[in-house]
mmCIF file of C-alpha atoms in Angstrom:
data_model
loop_
_atom_site.group_PDB
_atom_site.id
_atom_site.type_symbol
_atom_site.label_atom_id
_atom_site.label_comp_id
_atom_site.label_asym_id
_atom_site.label_seq_id
_atom_site.Cartn_x
_atom_site.Cartn_y
_atom_site.Cartn_z
ATOM 1 C CA MET C 1329 -11.636 22.645 1.991
ATOM 2 C CA GLN C 1330 -10.797 23.865 5.444
ATOM 3 C CA GLU C 1331 -12.802 20.894 6.720
ATOM 4 C CA LEU C 1332 -10.759 18.517 4.564
ATOM 5 C CA LYS C 1333 -7.462 19.999 5.402
ATOM 6 C CA ALA C 1334 -8.442 19.659 9.190
ATOM 7 C CA LEU C 1335 -8.482 16.004 8.971
ATOM 8 C CA VAL C 1336 -4.805 15.831 7.586
ATOM 9 C CA THR C 1337 -2.719 14.780 10.551
ATOM 10 C CA GLU C 1338 0.852 16.081 11.000
ATOM 11 C CA ILE C 1339 3.407 13.367 12.017
ATOM 12 C CA PRO C 1340 6.836 15.004 12.642
ATOM 13 C CA ASP C 1341 10.159 13.029 11.960
ATOM 14 C CA PHE C 1342 8.548 10.242 9.722
ATOM 15 C CA PRO C 1343 9.710 8.608 7.798
ATOM 16 C CA LYS C 1344 13.136 10.211 8.568
ATOM 17 C CA PRO C 1345 14.077 13.076 11.052
ATOM 18 C CA GLY C 1346 13.509 16.373 9.720
ATOM 19 C CA ILE C 1347 10.404 15.127 7.584
ATOM 20 C CA LEU C 1348 7.023 16.447 8.542
ATOM 21 C CA PHE C 1349 4.634 13.763 7.106
ATOM 22 C CA ARG C 1350 0.976 14.455 6.253
ATOM 23 C CA ASP C 1351 -1.123 11.619 7.041
ATOM 24 C CA ILE C 1352 -4.375 11.487 4.855
ATOM 25 C CA SER C 1353 -5.676 8.349 6.562
ATOM 26 C CA PRO C 1354 -8.172 10.195 8.772
ATOM 27 C CA LEU C 1355 -9.294 12.301 5.907
ATOM 28 C CA LEU C 1356 -9.998 9.184 3.883
ATOM 29 C CA ARG C 1357 -11.611 7.396 6.832
ATOM 30 C CA HIS C 1358 -14.142 10.204 7.442
ATOM 31 C CA HIS C 1359 -14.646 12.049 4.208
ATOM 32 C CA PHE C 1360 -13.717 9.735 1.286
ATOM 33 C CA GLU C 1361 -16.322 10.607 -0.805
ATOM 34 C CA ALA C 1362 -16.006 14.254 -0.408
ATOM 35 C CA THR C 1363 -12.210 13.831 -0.956
ATOM 36 C CA VAL C 1364 -12.730 12.128 -4.153
ATOM 37 C CA GLY C 1365 -15.219 14.653 -5.124
ATOM 38 C CA ALA C 1366 -12.806 17.680 -4.555
ATOM 39 C CA LEU C 1367 -10.265 15.973 -6.719
ATOM 40 C CA ASP C 1368 -12.698 15.348 -9.517
ATOM 41 C CA ALA C 1369 -13.717 18.940 -9.397
ATOM 42 C CA LEU C 1370 -10.163 20.037 -10.347
ATOM 43 C CA PHE C 1371 -10.787 19.195 -13.799
ATOM 44 C CA ALA C 1372 -13.527 20.400 -15.959
ATOM 45 C CA GLU C 1373 -16.160 18.130 -17.727
ATOM 46 C CA VAL C 1374 -14.484 18.702 -21.122
ATOM 47 C CA GLU C 1375 -10.968 17.675 -19.684
ATOM 48 C CA TRP C 1376 -12.515 14.580 -18.056
ATOM 49 C CA ASN C 1377 -13.960 13.641 -21.576
ATOM 50 C CA GLU C 1378 -10.625 14.122 -23.226
ATOM 51 C CA VAL C 1379 -8.895 11.358 -21.086
ATOM 52 C CA GLU C 1380 -8.940 7.388 -20.991
ATOM 53 C CA VAL C 1381 -7.178 6.566 -18.037
ATOM 54 C CA VAL C 1382 -6.148 7.820 -14.658
ATOM 55 C CA ALA C 1383 -2.663 7.312 -13.399
ATOM 56 C CA GLY C 1384 -2.068 6.921 -9.685
ATOM 57 C CA VAL C 1385 1.475 7.090 -8.203
ATOM 58 C CA GLU C 1386 2.315 4.611 -5.278
ATOM 59 C CA SER C 1387 1.070 4.282 -2.971
ATOM 60 C CA ARG C 1388 -1.525 6.565 -1.674
ATOM 61 C CA GLY C 1389 -2.011 8.034 -5.252
ATOM 62 C CA PHE C 1390 -3.396 4.496 -6.073
ATOM 63 C CA ILE C 1391 -6.349 5.036 -3.708
ATOM 64 C CA LEU C 1392 -7.054 8.443 -5.145
ATOM 65 C CA ALA C 1393 -6.568 7.870 -8.772
ATOM 66 C CA ALA C 1394 -8.556 4.353 -8.485
ATOM 67 C CA ALA C 1395 -11.512 6.238 -7.033
ATOM 68 C CA LEU C 1396 -11.605 8.893 -9.646
ATOM 69 C CA ALA C 1397 -11.206 6.205 -12.468
ATOM 70 C CA GLU C 1398 -14.188 4.328 -11.162
ATOM 71 C CA ARG C 1399 -16.324 7.418 -10.589
ATOM 72 C CA ARG C 1400 -15.578 8.620 -14.139
ATOM 73 C CA GLY C 1401 -15.503 5.236 -16.160
ATOM 74 C CA LYS C 1402 -12.085 5.506 -16.992
ATOM 75 C CA GLY C 1403 -8.970 2.845 -16.911
ATOM 76 C CA PHE C 1404 -6.654 2.955 -14.056
ATOM 77 C CA VAL C 1405 -2.895 2.716 -14.516
ATOM 78 C CA PRO C 1406 -0.521 2.221 -11.406
ATOM 79 C CA ILE C 1407 2.931 3.922 -11.407
ATOM 80 C CA ARG C 1408 4.871 1.838 -8.819
ATOM 81 C CA LYS C 1409 8.271 1.409 -7.120
ATOM 82 C CA LYS C 1410 10.776 -0.727 -8.906
ATOM 83 C CA GLY C 1411 10.268 -4.546 -8.779
ATOM 84 C CA LYS C 1412 6.334 -4.150 -8.035
ATOM 85 C CA LEU C 1413 5.039 -4.655 -11.709
ATOM 86 C CA PRO C 1414 5.560 -7.659 -14.072
ATOM 87 C CA PRO C 1415 7.535 -6.834 -16.995
ATOM 88 C CA PRO C 1416 7.810 -5.336 -19.571
ATOM 89 C CA VAL C 1417 8.016 -2.132 -17.817
ATOM 90 C CA ILE C 1418 9.527 1.372 -18.322
ATOM 91 C CA ASP C 1419 11.738 2.843 -15.500
ATOM 92 C CA VAL C 1420 12.897 6.234 -14.550
ATOM 93 C CA ALA C 1421 15.115 7.355 -11.488
ATOM 94 C CA TYR C 1422 14.215 10.336 -9.408
ATOM 95 C CA ASP C 1423 15.148 12.247 -6.465
ATOM 96 C CA LEU C 1424 12.707 13.102 -3.643
ATOM 97 C CA GLU C 1425 12.906 15.088 -0.611
ATOM 98 C CA TYR C 1426 14.627 12.374 1.551
ATOM 99 C CA GLY C 1427 16.253 10.149 -0.896
ATOM 100 C CA SER C 1428 15.957 8.653 -4.501
ATOM 101 C CA GLY C 1429 14.189 6.004 -6.030
ATOM 102 C CA ILE C 1430 13.069 4.333 -9.261
ATOM 103 C CA LEU C 1431 9.526 4.325 -10.524
ATOM 104 C CA GLU C 1432 8.131 1.896 -13.174
ATOM 105 C CA MET C 1433 5.100 1.706 -15.351
ATOM 106 C CA GLN C 1434 3.867 -0.770 -17.992
ATOM 107 C CA THR C 1435 3.588 0.341 -21.453
ATOM 108 C CA GLY C 1436 0.386 1.415 -22.888
ATOM 109 C CA GLN C 1437 -1.364 4.560 -24.766
ATOM 110 C CA GLY C 1438 -3.861 7.050 -24.579
ATOM 111 C CA ARG C 1439 -4.609 10.288 -22.729
ATOM 112 C CA LEU C 1440 -4.146 10.207 -18.997
ATOM 113 C CA LEU C 1441 -4.666 12.290 -15.717
ATOM 114 C CA LEU C 1442 -1.971 11.921 -13.195
ATOM 115 C CA VAL C 1443 -2.895 11.748 -9.679
ATOM 116 C CA ASP C 1444 -0.870 11.833 -6.320
ATOM 117 C CA ASP C 1445 -1.397 12.385 -2.697
ATOM 118 C CA VAL C 1446 1.233 15.112 -2.100
ATOM 119 C CA LEU C 1447 3.098 17.607 -4.079
ATOM 120 C CA ALA C 1448 6.380 18.108 -1.929
ATOM 121 C CA THR C 1449 9.590 18.948 -3.896
ATOM 122 C CA GLY C 1450 8.081 17.862 -7.307
ATOM 123 C CA GLY C 1451 10.574 14.808 -7.843
ATOM 124 C CA THR C 1452 8.171 12.218 -7.855
ATOM 125 C CA LEU C 1453 5.508 14.038 -10.062
ATOM 126 C CA GLY C 1454 8.101 15.238 -12.629
ATOM 127 C CA ALA C 1455 9.453 11.586 -12.803
ATOM 128 C CA SER C 1456 5.860 10.394 -13.229
ATOM 129 C CA VAL C 1457 5.232 12.830 -15.991
ATOM 130 C CA ALA C 1458 8.493 11.668 -17.755
ATOM 131 C CA LEU C 1459 7.719 7.980 -17.158
ATOM 132 C CA SER C 1460 4.162 8.423 -18.500
ATOM 133 C CA GLY C 1461 5.408 9.835 -21.764
ATOM 134 C CA ARG C 1462 8.109 7.280 -22.094
ATOM 135 C CA ALA C 1463 5.440 4.498 -21.670
ATOM 136 C CA GLY C 1464 3.486 5.742 -24.383
ATOM 137 C CA TYR C 1465 0.757 7.990 -22.763
ATOM 138 C CA ALA C 1466 0.025 11.574 -23.310
ATOM 139 C CA VAL C 1467 -0.401 13.493 -19.958
ATOM 140 C CA HIS C 1468 -3.251 15.853 -20.020
ATOM 141 C CA GLY C 1469 -3.386 17.054 -16.357
ATOM 142 C CA ILE C 1470 -2.050 16.734 -12.975
ATOM 143 C CA GLY C 1471 -4.015 16.542 -9.771
ATOM 144 C CA VAL C 1472 -2.769 16.336 -6.132
ATOM 145 C CA LEU C 1473 -4.552 16.163 -2.920
ATOM 146 C CA ILE C 1474 -2.103 18.201 -1.089
ATOM 147 C CA ASP C 1475 0.430 20.944 -2.206
ATOM 148 C CA LEU C 1476 2.798 21.644 0.609
ATOM 149 C CA GLY C 1477 3.921 25.030 -1.074
ATOM 150 C CA LEU C 1478 7.541 24.088 -1.142
ATOM 151 C CA VAL C 1479 8.126 24.790 -4.722
ATOM 152 C CA PRO C 1480 5.995 27.882 -5.658
ATOM 153 C CA GLY C 1481 5.035 27.877 -9.240
ATOM 154 C CA PHE C 1482 6.032 24.306 -9.916
ATOM 155 C CA ARG C 1483 5.376 22.827 -13.174
ATOM 156 C CA CYS C 1484 5.527 19.409 -14.533
ATOM 157 C CA GLY C 1485 6.289 20.126 -18.402
ATOM 158 C CA ASP C 1486 3.128 22.162 -19.770
ATOM 159 C CA PHE C 1487 1.305 21.264 -16.482
ATOM 160 C CA GLU C 1488 0.769 23.058 -13.281
ATOM 161 C CA PRO C 1489 -0.429 20.376 -10.804
ATOM 162 C CA ARG C 1490 -3.993 21.319 -9.547
ATOM 163 C CA SER C 1491 -4.476 20.673 -5.578
ATOM 164 C CA VAL C 1492 -7.363 20.455 -3.249
ATOM 165 C CA ILE C 1493 -5.399 21.351 -0.022
ATOM 166 C CA GLN C 1494 -2.800 23.958 -0.005
ATOM 167 C CA TYR C 1495 -0.061 24.709 2.406
ATOM 168 C CA GLY C 1496 2.525 27.548 2.579
#
C-alpha cells in the first residue's frame, strides 16, 4: 500500500485555509486498477456475495464505487449533494471538517456497500449511512480509500470503515 500512498498528493489550504487536501488524481491516473483491486480486497468474497449494490459518495467516491460495482457485477447508487438528483429523493444534513451540507439519495432497496475516497471527521460517512437506511437500503459495510486517522476507532452504526491507505 505504500506504493499507492506515495501517489497521493498533499495540497495545503485547499479548498479553504487550514485544510490539507489529499489529491488522489495521480493515484487514479497511474494505478487505477491496483487502487480498485485494493478496495475490492477490503471485503471477503462472502461479503461481496451478500450485497446487490455499491453506493458512492460524491464525487470522488463515485469513481471508486462505480468501478467496484462494474468489477463485481453489482448495481451502482450515487449519493449526491443537494439538487443534483431528480426527485423523489431522501436527504440528510451533515457537518464536515470545513462546513456543512446536505446529501441526497433516491429511494431503493437491497444490501449495499458504501464507498468513499477519504475518511476525515466522519461527518459525510455518518450521514451517508443514515441516508442509505432512510432511503431503504441496508448497509453491509463501508470502505474508504484513505483514512486520515483524525478519529481513531470511528464507527458508523455497526460498522468500522475499512481503508486501503492510513495516515495518523
